[in-house]
Coordinates of N, CA and C in Angstrom, one line a residue:
Chain A
R1 N 0.9 -1.2 0.0 CA 0.0 0.0 0.0 C 0.9 1.2 0.0
G2 N 0.6 2.2 -0.9 CA 1.5 3.3 -1.0 C 1.2 4.4 0.0
F3 N 2.1 5.3 0.3 CA 2.0 6.3 1.2 C 0.7 7.2 1.0
A4 N 0.5 7.4 -0.3 CA -0.7 8.2 -0.7 C -2.0 7.7 -0.2
S5 N -2.1 6.4 0.0 CA -3.4 5.9 0.4 C -3.5 5.7 1.9
Q6 N -2.7 6.3 2.7 CA -2.8 6.2 4.2 C -3.9 7.1 4.7
T7 N -4.7 6.6 5.7 CA -5.7 7.4 6.2 C -5.1 8.5 7.2
E8 N -5.9 9.5 7.5 CA -5.4 10.5 8.4 C -5.0 9.9 9.8
G9 N -5.8 9.0 10.2 CA -5.6 8.3 11.5 C -4.3 7.5 11.5
E10 N -4.1 6.8 10.4 CA -2.8 6.0 10.3 C -1.6 7.0 10.3
S11 N -1.7 8.1 9.5 CA -0.6 9.0 9.5 C -0.3 9.6 10.9
R12 N -1.3 10.0 11.6 CA -1.2 10.6 12.9 C -0.5 9.6 13.9
L13 N -1.0 8.3 13.8 CA -0.4 7.3 14.7 C 1.1 7.1 14.4
V14 N 1.4 7.0 13.1 CA 2.8 6.8 12.7 C 3.6 8.0 13.3
R15 N 3.1 9.2 13.2 CA 3.8 10.4 13.7 C 4.1 10.3 15.2
V16 N 3.1 9.9 15.9 CA 3.2 9.8 17.4 C 4.2 8.7 17.7
L17 N 4.1 7.6 17.0 CA 5.0 6.5 17.3 C 6.5 6.8 16.9
R18 N 6.7 7.6 15.9 CA 8.0 8.0 15.5 C 8.7 8.8 16.6
E19 N 7.8 9.7 17.2 CA 8.2 10.6 18.2 C 8.6 9.8 19.5
K20 N 7.7 8.9 19.8 CA 7.9 8.2 21.1 C 8.9 7.0 21.0
F21 N 9.2 6.5 19.8 CA 10.1 5.5 19.6 C 11.2 5.9 18.6
P22 N 12.1 6.8 19.0 CA 13.0 7.4 18.1 C 14.0 6.4 17.5
R23 N 14.1 5.2 18.2 CA 15.1 4.2 17.6 C 14.4 3.2 16.8
A24 N 13.1 3.4 16.5 CA 12.4 2.4 15.7 C 13.0 2.2 14.3
S25 N 13.2 1.0 13.9 CA 13.7 0.7 12.5 C 12.5 0.5 11.5
A26 N 11.4 0.2 12.1 CA 10.2 0.0 11.2 C 8.9 0.3 12.0
I27 N 8.1 1.0 11.4 CA 6.7 1.3 12.0 C 5.7 1.2 10.9
K28 N 4.7 0.4 11.2 CA 3.6 0.3 10.2 C 2.2 0.3 11.0
V29 N 1.3 1.1 10.5 CA 0.0 1.3 11.1 C -1.0 1.0 10.1
V30 N -2.0 0.1 10.4 CA -3.0 -0.2 9.4 C -4.4 0.0 10.1
D31 N -5.2 0.8 9.5 CA -6.6 0.9 10.0 C -7.4 -0.4 9.5
I32 N -7.8 -1.2 10.5 CA -8.4 -2.5 10.1 C -9.9 -2.4 10.4
S33 N -10.4 -1.1 10.5 CA -11.8 -1.0 10.7 C -12.5 -0.4 9.4
G34 N -11.9 -0.6 8.3 CA -12.4 -0.2 7.1 C -12.3 1.3 6.9
G35 N -11.3 1.9 7.5 CA -11.0 3.4 7.4 C -11.8 4.2 8.4
C36 N -12.5 3.6 9.4 CA -13.3 4.3 10.4 C -12.5 4.8 11.6
G37 N -11.2 4.4 11.7 CA -10.4 4.8 12.8 C -10.8 4.1 14.1
A38 N -11.6 3.1 14.0 CA -12.1 2.4 15.3 C -11.1 1.3 15.7
M39 N -10.4 0.7 14.8 CA -9.4 -0.3 15.2 C -8.2 -0.3 14.3
Y40 N -7.0 -0.4 14.9 CA -5.8 -0.4 14.2 C -4.9 -1.6 14.5
E41 N -4.0 -1.9 13.5 CA -3.0 -2.9 13.7 C -1.7 -2.1 13.7
I42 N -0.9 -2.3 14.8 CA 0.4 -1.6 14.9 C 1.5 -2.5 14.8
H43 N 2.5 -2.3 13.9 CA 3.7 -3.1 13.9 C 4.9 -2.2 14.2
I44 N 5.7 -2.5 15.2 CA 6.9 -1.7 15.4 C 8.1 -2.6 15.7
E45 N 9.2 -2.3 15.0 CA 10.4 -2.9 15.3 C 11.4 -1.9 15.8
S46 N 11.9 -2.1 17.0 CA 12.8 -1.1 17.6 C 13.8 -1.7 18.6
E47 N 15.0 -1.2 18.6 CA 16.0 -1.6 19.5 C 15.5 -1.4 21.0
E48 N 14.6 -0.5 21.2 CA 14.0 -0.2 22.5 C 13.3 -1.4 23.1
F49 N 12.9 -2.4 22.2 CA 12.2 -3.5 22.7 C 13.1 -4.7 23.1
R50 N 14.4 -4.5 22.8 CA 15.3 -5.7 23.1 C 15.3 -6.1 24.5
E51 N 15.3 -7.4 24.7 CA 15.4 -8.0 26.1 C 14.1 -7.7 26.9
K52 N 13.1 -7.1 26.4 CA 11.9 -6.9 27.2 C 10.8 -7.9 26.9
R53 N 10.1 -8.3 28.0 CA 9.0 -9.3 27.8 C 8.0 -8.6 26.9
M54 N 7.2 -9.5 26.1 CA 6.3 -9.0 25.2 C 5.2 -8.1 25.9
V55 N 4.8 -8.4 27.0 CA 3.8 -7.6 27.7 C 4.4 -6.2 28.0
Q56 N 5.7 -6.2 28.3 CA 6.3 -4.9 28.5 C 6.4 -4.1 27.2
Q57 N 6.7 -4.8 26.2 CA 6.8 -4.1 24.9 C 5.5 -3.5 24.5
H58 N 4.4 -4.3 24.7 CA 3.1 -3.8 24.3 C 2.7 -2.7 25.2
Q59 N 3.1 -2.8 26.5 CA 2.7 -1.7 27.4 C 3.4 -0.4 27.0
M60 N 4.6 -0.4 26.4 CA 5.3 0.8 25.9 C 4.4 1.4 24.8
V61 N 3.9 0.6 24.0 CA 3.1 1.1 22.9 C 1.8 1.6 23.4
N62 N 1.2 0.9 24.4 CA -0.1 1.4 25.0 C 0.1 2.8 25.6
Q63 N 1.3 3.0 26.4 CA 1.6 4.3 27.0 C 1.7 5.3 25.9
A64 N 2.5 5.0 24.9 CA 2.8 6.0 23.8 C 1.5 6.5 23.2
L65 N 0.5 5.6 23.0 CA -0.7 5.9 22.3 C -1.9 6.1 23.3
S66 N -1.6 6.3 24.6 CA -2.7 6.3 25.6 C -3.8 7.3 25.2
E67 N -3.5 8.5 24.7 CA -4.5 9.4 24.3 C -5.4 8.9 23.1
E68 N -4.6 8.4 22.1 CA -5.3 8.0 20.9 C -6.2 6.7 21.2
I69 N -5.7 5.9 22.1 CA -6.4 4.6 22.4 C -7.8 4.9 22.9
K70 N -7.9 6.0 23.6 CA -9.2 6.4 24.3 C -10.3 6.5 23.2
H71 N -9.9 6.8 22.0 CA -10.9 7.0 20.9 C -11.1 5.7 20.0
M72 N -10.3 4.7 20.4 CA -10.4 3.5 19.5 C -11.3 2.4 20.2
H73 N -11.8 1.6 19.4 CA -12.6 0.4 19.9 C -11.6 -0.7 20.3
G74 N -10.5 -0.8 19.6 CA -9.5 -1.8 19.9 C -8.2 -1.6 19.1
L75 N -7.2 -2.3 19.5 CA -6.0 -2.3 18.6 C -5.2 -3.6 18.8
R76 N -4.5 -3.9 17.7 CA -3.6 -5.1 17.7 C -2.2 -4.6 17.7
I77 N -1.3 -5.2 18.5 CA 0.1 -4.7 18.6 C 1.0 -5.9 18.3
F78 N 2.0 -5.6 17.4 CA 3.0 -6.6 17.1 C 4.4 -5.8 17.2
T79 N 5.2 -6.3 18.2 CA 6.4 -5.6 18.5 C 7.6 -6.6 18.3
S80 N 8.7 -6.1 18.0 CA 9.9 -6.9 17.9 C 11.2 -6.0 18.0
A81 N 12.3 -6.6 18.3 CA 13.6 -6.0 18.2 C 14.2 -6.4 16.9
P82 N 15.0 -5.5 16.3 CA 15.6 -5.9 15.0 C 16.6 -7.1 15.2
K83 N 16.7 -7.9 14.1 CA 17.6 -9.0 14.2 C 19.0 -8.5 14.4
P84 N 19.8 -9.0 15.4 CA 21.1 -8.5 15.6 C 22.1 -8.8 14.5
Chain B
G1 N -18.5 3.5 41.0 CA -17.2 2.8 40.9 C -17.0 2.0 42.2
G2 N -15.8 1.4 42.3 CA -15.4 0.6 43.5 C -16.2 -0.7 43.4
G3 N -16.3 -1.4 44.6 CA -17.0 -2.6 44.6 C -16.3 -3.7 43.8
S4 N -17.0 -4.2 42.8 CA -16.4 -5.4 42.1 C -15.2 -4.9 41.2
G5 N -15.0 -3.6 41.1 CA -13.9 -3.2 40.3 C -12.7 -2.7 41.1
S6 N -12.8 -2.8 42.4 CA -11.8 -2.3 43.3 C -10.5 -3.1 43.1
R7 N -9.4 -2.6 43.5 CA -8.1 -3.3 43.4 C -8.2 -4.6 44.2
E8 N -8.8 -4.5 45.4 CA -8.8 -5.7 46.2 C -9.7 -6.8 45.6
A9 N -10.8 -6.4 45.0 CA -11.7 -7.4 44.4 C -11.1 -8.0 43.2
V10 N -10.4 -7.2 42.4 CA -9.7 -7.7 41.2 C -8.6 -8.7 41.6
E11 N -7.8 -8.2 42.6 CA -6.7 -9.1 43.1 C -7.2 -10.4 43.5
R12 N -8.4 -10.5 44.2 CA -8.9 -11.8 44.6 C -9.3 -12.6 43.4
L13 N -9.8 -12.0 42.3 CA -10.2 -12.7 41.1 C -9.0 -13.3 40.4
V14 N -7.9 -12.5 40.3 CA -6.8 -13.0 39.4 C -6.0 -14.1 40.2
R15 N -6.3 -14.2 41.5 CA -5.5 -15.2 42.2 C -6.3 -16.5 42.5
E16 N -7.6 -16.5 42.0 CA -8.5 -17.6 42.4 C -8.2 -18.9 41.7
H17 N -7.4 -18.8 40.6 CA -7.1 -20.0 39.8 C -5.9 -19.7 39.0
P18 N -5.1 -20.8 38.7 CA -3.9 -20.6 37.9 C -4.1 -19.9 36.5
V19 N -5.3 -20.1 35.9 CA -5.6 -19.5 34.7 C -6.9 -18.7 34.8
V20 N -6.8 -17.4 34.7 CA -8.0 -16.5 34.8 C -8.0 -15.6 33.6
V21 N -9.2 -15.5 33.0 CA -9.4 -14.7 31.8 C -10.5 -13.7 32.0
F22 N -10.3 -12.5 31.6 CA -11.4 -11.5 31.6 C -11.7 -11.2 30.2
M23 N -12.9 -11.5 29.8 CA -13.3 -11.5 28.4 C -14.7 -10.9 28.2
K24 N -15.1 -10.8 26.9 CA -16.5 -10.4 26.6 C -17.2 -11.7 26.2
G25 N -18.3 -11.9 27.0 CA -19.0 -13.2 26.8 C -18.4 -14.2 27.6
S26 N -18.7 -15.5 27.3 CA -18.2 -16.6 28.1 C -17.5 -17.6 27.2
P27 N -16.7 -18.5 27.8 CA -16.0 -19.5 26.9 C -17.0 -20.3 26.0
A28 N -18.2 -20.5 26.5 CA -19.2 -21.2 25.7 C -19.8 -20.3 24.6
Q29 N -19.8 -19.0 24.9 CA -20.3 -18.1 23.9 C -19.6 -16.7 24.0
P30 N -18.4 -16.7 23.3 CA -17.6 -15.4 23.3 C -18.4 -14.4 22.5
L31 N -18.3 -13.1 22.9 CA -19.0 -12.1 22.2 C -18.1 -11.1 21.5
C32 N -16.9 -11.5 21.3 CA -15.9 -10.7 20.6 C -14.9 -11.6 20.0
G33 N -14.4 -11.2 18.8 CA -13.4 -12.1 18.1 C -12.2 -12.3 18.8
F34 N -11.7 -11.2 19.6 CA -10.4 -11.4 20.3 C -10.6 -12.2 21.5
S35 N -11.7 -12.1 22.2 CA -12.0 -13.0 23.3 C -12.2 -14.4 22.8
N36 N -12.8 -14.6 21.7 CA -12.9 -15.9 21.1 C -11.6 -16.5 20.8
A37 N -10.7 -15.7 20.3 CA -9.3 -16.2 20.0 C -8.6 -16.8 21.2
V38 N -8.8 -16.1 22.4 CA -8.2 -16.6 23.6 C -8.8 -17.9 24.0
V39 N -10.1 -18.0 23.9 CA -10.8 -19.3 24.3 C -10.3 -20.4 23.4
Q40 N -10.2 -20.1 22.1 CA -9.8 -21.2 21.2 C -8.3 -21.6 21.4
I41 N -7.5 -20.7 21.7 CA -6.1 -21.0 21.9 C -6.0 -21.9 23.2
L42 N -6.7 -21.5 24.2 CA -6.6 -22.3 25.5 C -7.2 -23.7 25.2
R43 N -8.2 -23.8 24.4 CA -8.8 -25.1 24.0 C -7.9 -25.9 23.3
L44 N -7.1 -25.4 22.3 CA -6.1 -26.1 21.6 C -5.1 -26.8 22.5
H45 N -4.8 -26.1 23.6 CA -3.8 -26.6 24.5 C -4.5 -27.5 25.6
G46 N -5.8 -27.8 25.4 CA -6.5 -28.7 26.3 C -6.8 -28.0 27.6
V47 N -6.7 -26.7 27.7 CA -7.0 -26.0 29.0 C -8.5 -25.6 28.9
E48 N -9.3 -26.4 29.6 CA -10.8 -26.1 29.7 C -11.2 -25.7 31.1
D49 N -10.3 -26.0 32.0 CA -10.6 -25.7 33.4 C -9.9 -24.4 33.8
Y50 N -10.7 -23.3 33.7 CA -10.1 -22.0 34.1 C -11.2 -21.1 34.5
R51 N -10.9 -19.9 35.1 CA -11.9 -19.0 35.5 C -12.1 -17.9 34.4
A52 N -13.3 -17.7 33.9 CA -13.5 -16.7 32.9 C -14.5 -15.7 33.5
H53 N -14.3 -14.4 33.3 CA -15.2 -13.4 33.8 C -15.6 -12.5 32.7
D54 N -16.9 -12.4 32.5 CA -17.6 -11.7 31.4 C -17.7 -10.2 31.8
V55 N -16.8 -9.4 31.3 CA -16.8 -7.9 31.7 C -18.1 -7.2 31.2
L56 N -18.8 -7.8 30.2 CA -20.0 -7.1 29.7 C -21.1 -7.2 30.8
Q57 N -21.0 -8.1 31.7 CA -22.0 -8.3 32.8 C -21.7 -7.3 34.0
D58 N -20.5 -6.7 34.0 CA -20.1 -5.9 35.2 C -19.3 -4.7 34.8
P59 N -19.9 -3.6 34.6 CA -19.1 -2.4 34.1 C -18.0 -2.0 35.1
D60 N -18.3 -2.2 36.4 CA -17.2 -1.9 37.4 C -16.0 -2.8 37.2
L61 N -16.2 -4.0 36.9 CA -15.1 -5.0 36.7 C -14.4 -4.6 35.4
R62 N -15.2 -4.3 34.4 CA -14.7 -3.9 33.1 C -13.6 -2.8 33.2
Q63 N -14.0 -1.8 34.0 CA -13.0 -0.7 34.2 C -11.9 -1.1 35.2
G64 N -12.4 -1.8 36.2 CA -11.4 -2.1 37.3 C -10.3 -3.0 36.8
I65 N -10.5 -3.9 35.9 CA -9.5 -4.8 35.4 C -8.5 -4.0 34.5
K66 N -9.0 -3.0 33.8 CA -8.1 -2.2 33.0 C -7.2 -1.3 33.9
D67 N -7.8 -0.8 35.0 CA -7.0 0.0 35.9 C -6.0 -0.9 36.6
Y68 N -6.4 -2.1 37.0 CA -5.5 -3.0 37.7 C -4.2 -3.3 36.9
S69 N -4.4 -3.7 35.6 CA -3.3 -4.1 34.8 C -2.7 -2.9 34.0
N70 N -3.3 -1.7 34.1 CA -2.9 -0.6 33.3 C -2.8 -1.0 31.9
W71 N -3.9 -1.7 31.4 CA -3.9 -2.2 30.0 C -5.3 -1.8 29.5
P72 N -5.4 -1.2 28.3 CA -6.7 -0.6 27.9 C -7.7 -1.5 27.3
T73 N -7.3 -2.8 27.0 CA -8.3 -3.6 26.3 C -8.6 -4.9 27.0
I74 N -9.7 -5.5 26.5 CA -10.2 -6.8 26.9 C -10.1 -7.7 25.6
P75 N -9.6 -8.9 25.6 CA -9.5 -9.8 26.8 C -8.1 -9.6 27.5
Q76 N -8.1 -10.1 28.8 CA -6.9 -10.1 29.5 C -6.7 -11.4 30.1
V77 N -5.4 -12.0 30.0 CA -5.1 -13.3 30.5 C -4.2 -13.2 31.7
Y78 N -4.5 -13.9 32.7 CA -3.6 -13.9 33.9 C -3.2 -15.4 34.2
L79 N -1.9 -15.6 34.3 CA -1.4 -16.9 34.7 C -0.7 -16.8 36.0
N80 N -1.2 -17.6 37.0 CA -0.7 -17.6 38.4 C -0.8 -16.2 38.9
G81 N -1.9 -15.5 38.7 CA -2.1 -14.2 39.2 C -1.3 -13.1 38.5
E82 N -0.6 -13.4 37.5 CA 0.3 -12.4 36.8 C -0.3 -12.1 35.4
F83 N -0.4 -10.8 35.1 CA -1.0 -10.4 33.8 C 0.0 -10.8 32.7
V84 N -0.5 -11.5 31.8 CA 0.4 -12.0 30.7 C 0.2 -11.2 29.4
G85 N -1.1 -10.8 29.2 CA -1.3 -10.0 28.0 C -2.7 -10.2 27.5
G86 N -2.9 -9.7 26.3 CA -4.2 -9.9 25.6 C -4.1 -11.0 24.5
C87 N -5.0 -10.9 23.6 CA -5.1 -12.0 22.6 C -3.9 -12.0 21.7
D88 N -3.3 -10.8 21.3 CA -2.1 -10.8 20.4 C -0.9 -11.5 21.1
I89 N -0.7 -11.2 22.4 CA 0.4 -11.8 23.1 C 0.2 -13.3 23.3
L90 N -1.1 -13.7 23.6 CA -1.3 -15.2 23.8 C -1.1 -15.9 22.4
L91 N -1.5 -15.3 21.4 CA -1.3 -15.9 20.0 C 0.2 -16.0 19.7
Q92 N 1.0 -15.0 20.0 CA 2.4 -15.1 19.8 C 3.1 -16.1 20.7
M93 N 2.6 -16.2 21.9 CA 3.1 -17.2 22.8 C 2.8 -18.6 22.4
H94 N 1.6 -18.8 21.8 CA 1.1 -20.1 21.3 C 2.0 -20.4 20.1
Q95 N 2.3 -19.5 19.2 CA 3.1 -19.8 18.0 C 4.5 -20.0 18.3
N96 N 5.1 -19.4 19.3 CA 6.5 -19.6 19.5 C 6.9 -20.6 20.6
G97 N 5.8 -21.3 21.1 CA 6.1 -22.3 22.1 C 6.1 -21.9 23.5
D98 N 6.1 -20.6 23.8 CA 6.1 -20.1 25.1 C 4.9 -20.5 26.0
L99 N 3.8 -20.6 25.3 CA 2.6 -20.9 26.1 C 2.7 -22.4 26.7
V100 N 3.2 -23.3 25.9 CA 3.4 -24.7 26.4 C 4.3 -24.6 27.7
E101 N 5.3 -23.8 27.6 CA 6.3 -23.7 28.8 C 5.6 -23.0 30.0
E102 N 4.8 -22.0 29.7 CA 4.2 -21.3 30.8 C 3.1 -22.2 31.5
L103 N 2.4 -23.0 30.7 CA 1.4 -23.9 31.3 C 2.1 -25.0 32.1
K104 N 3.3 -25.4 31.6 CA 4.1 -26.4 32.3 C 4.4 -25.9 33.7
K105 N 4.8 -24.6 33.8 CA 5.2 -24.0 35.1 C 4.0 -24.1 36.1
L106 N 2.8 -24.1 35.5 CA 1.6 -24.1 36.3 C 1.2 -25.5 36.6
G107 N 1.9 -26.5 36.1 CA 1.6 -27.9 36.3 C 0.5 -28.4 35.4
I108 N 0.4 -27.6 34.3 CA -0.6 -28.0 33.2 C 0.1 -28.5 32.0
R109 N -0.2 -29.7 31.6 CA 0.4 -30.3 30.4 C -0.4 -29.9 29.2
S110 N 0.2 -29.2 28.3 CA -0.5 -28.8 27.1 C -0.9 -30.0 26.3
A111 N -2.1 -30.0 25.7 CA -2.6 -31.1 24.9 C -1.8 -31.2 23.6
L112 N -1.1 -30.1 23.2 CA -0.4 -30.1 22.0 C 0.8 -31.0 22.1
L113 N 1.3 -31.2 23.3 CA 2.5 -32.1 23.5 C 2.1 -33.5 23.2
D114 N 0.9 -33.9 23.6 CA 0.4 -35.2 23.3 C 0.0 -35.4 21.8
A115 N -0.4 -34.3 21.2 CA -0.8 -34.3 19.8 C 0.5 -34.6 19.0
E116 N 1.6 -34.0 19.4 CA 2.9 -34.2 18.7 C 3.3 -35.6 18.8
K117 N 3.1 -36.2 20.0 CA 3.5 -37.6 20.3 C 2.7 -38.5 19.4
D118 N 1.4 -38.2 19.2 CA 0.6 -39.0 18.3 C 1.1 -38.9 16.9
Q119 N 1.5 -37.7 16.5 CA 2.0 -37.5 15.2 C 3.2 -38.4 14.9
E120 N 4.1 -38.4 15.9 CA 5.3 -39.2 15.8 C 5.1 -40.7 15.6
K121 N 3.9 -41.2 16.2 CA 3.6 -42.6 16.1 C 3.2 -43.0 14.7
K122 N 2.6 -42.0 14.0 CA 1.9 -42.4 12.7 C 3.0 -42.8 11.7

């Protein structure tokens, strides 16, 4: 999917995540609610996740998006550290 | 607020069984795809004996469990009183073998281990 077809919600979330995860090597946000902004899928790969338990990694994303999450029905999170 | 959603009440619930799930609907009838995913994953591992709490029946609990774990969504899975995560984490644990290990720590033998053994026999 090209950059041009990103929804406003997706772009905003990518911006927030770039700010909160400056060491991220990959960030992808997909609106999985048909463009309604109700549910998102978040993929982030960052050095900041290394050696952290998955629930901790996901908590970091929850904290980063705590404002935005208030307006969502749900979200899916996939985190990883880059392959060394 | 308070009551069934208080920290004390939630603490009692998460400790009442090795496997406790806070979900929408019940294991027999989940009312949300993500809650259903948790039920199905546990079923795959042969875990049918666990405590499930339907947050749709109790708004105080629905908010209380989110405050307790500082986690914004339902379902929530607790193993031995410890918050493990939601459906995405349980799915990844299932896929990478971590869930079999965590269940073993609780003294629960995953059904998948027996399934593998059956495979080897064929």
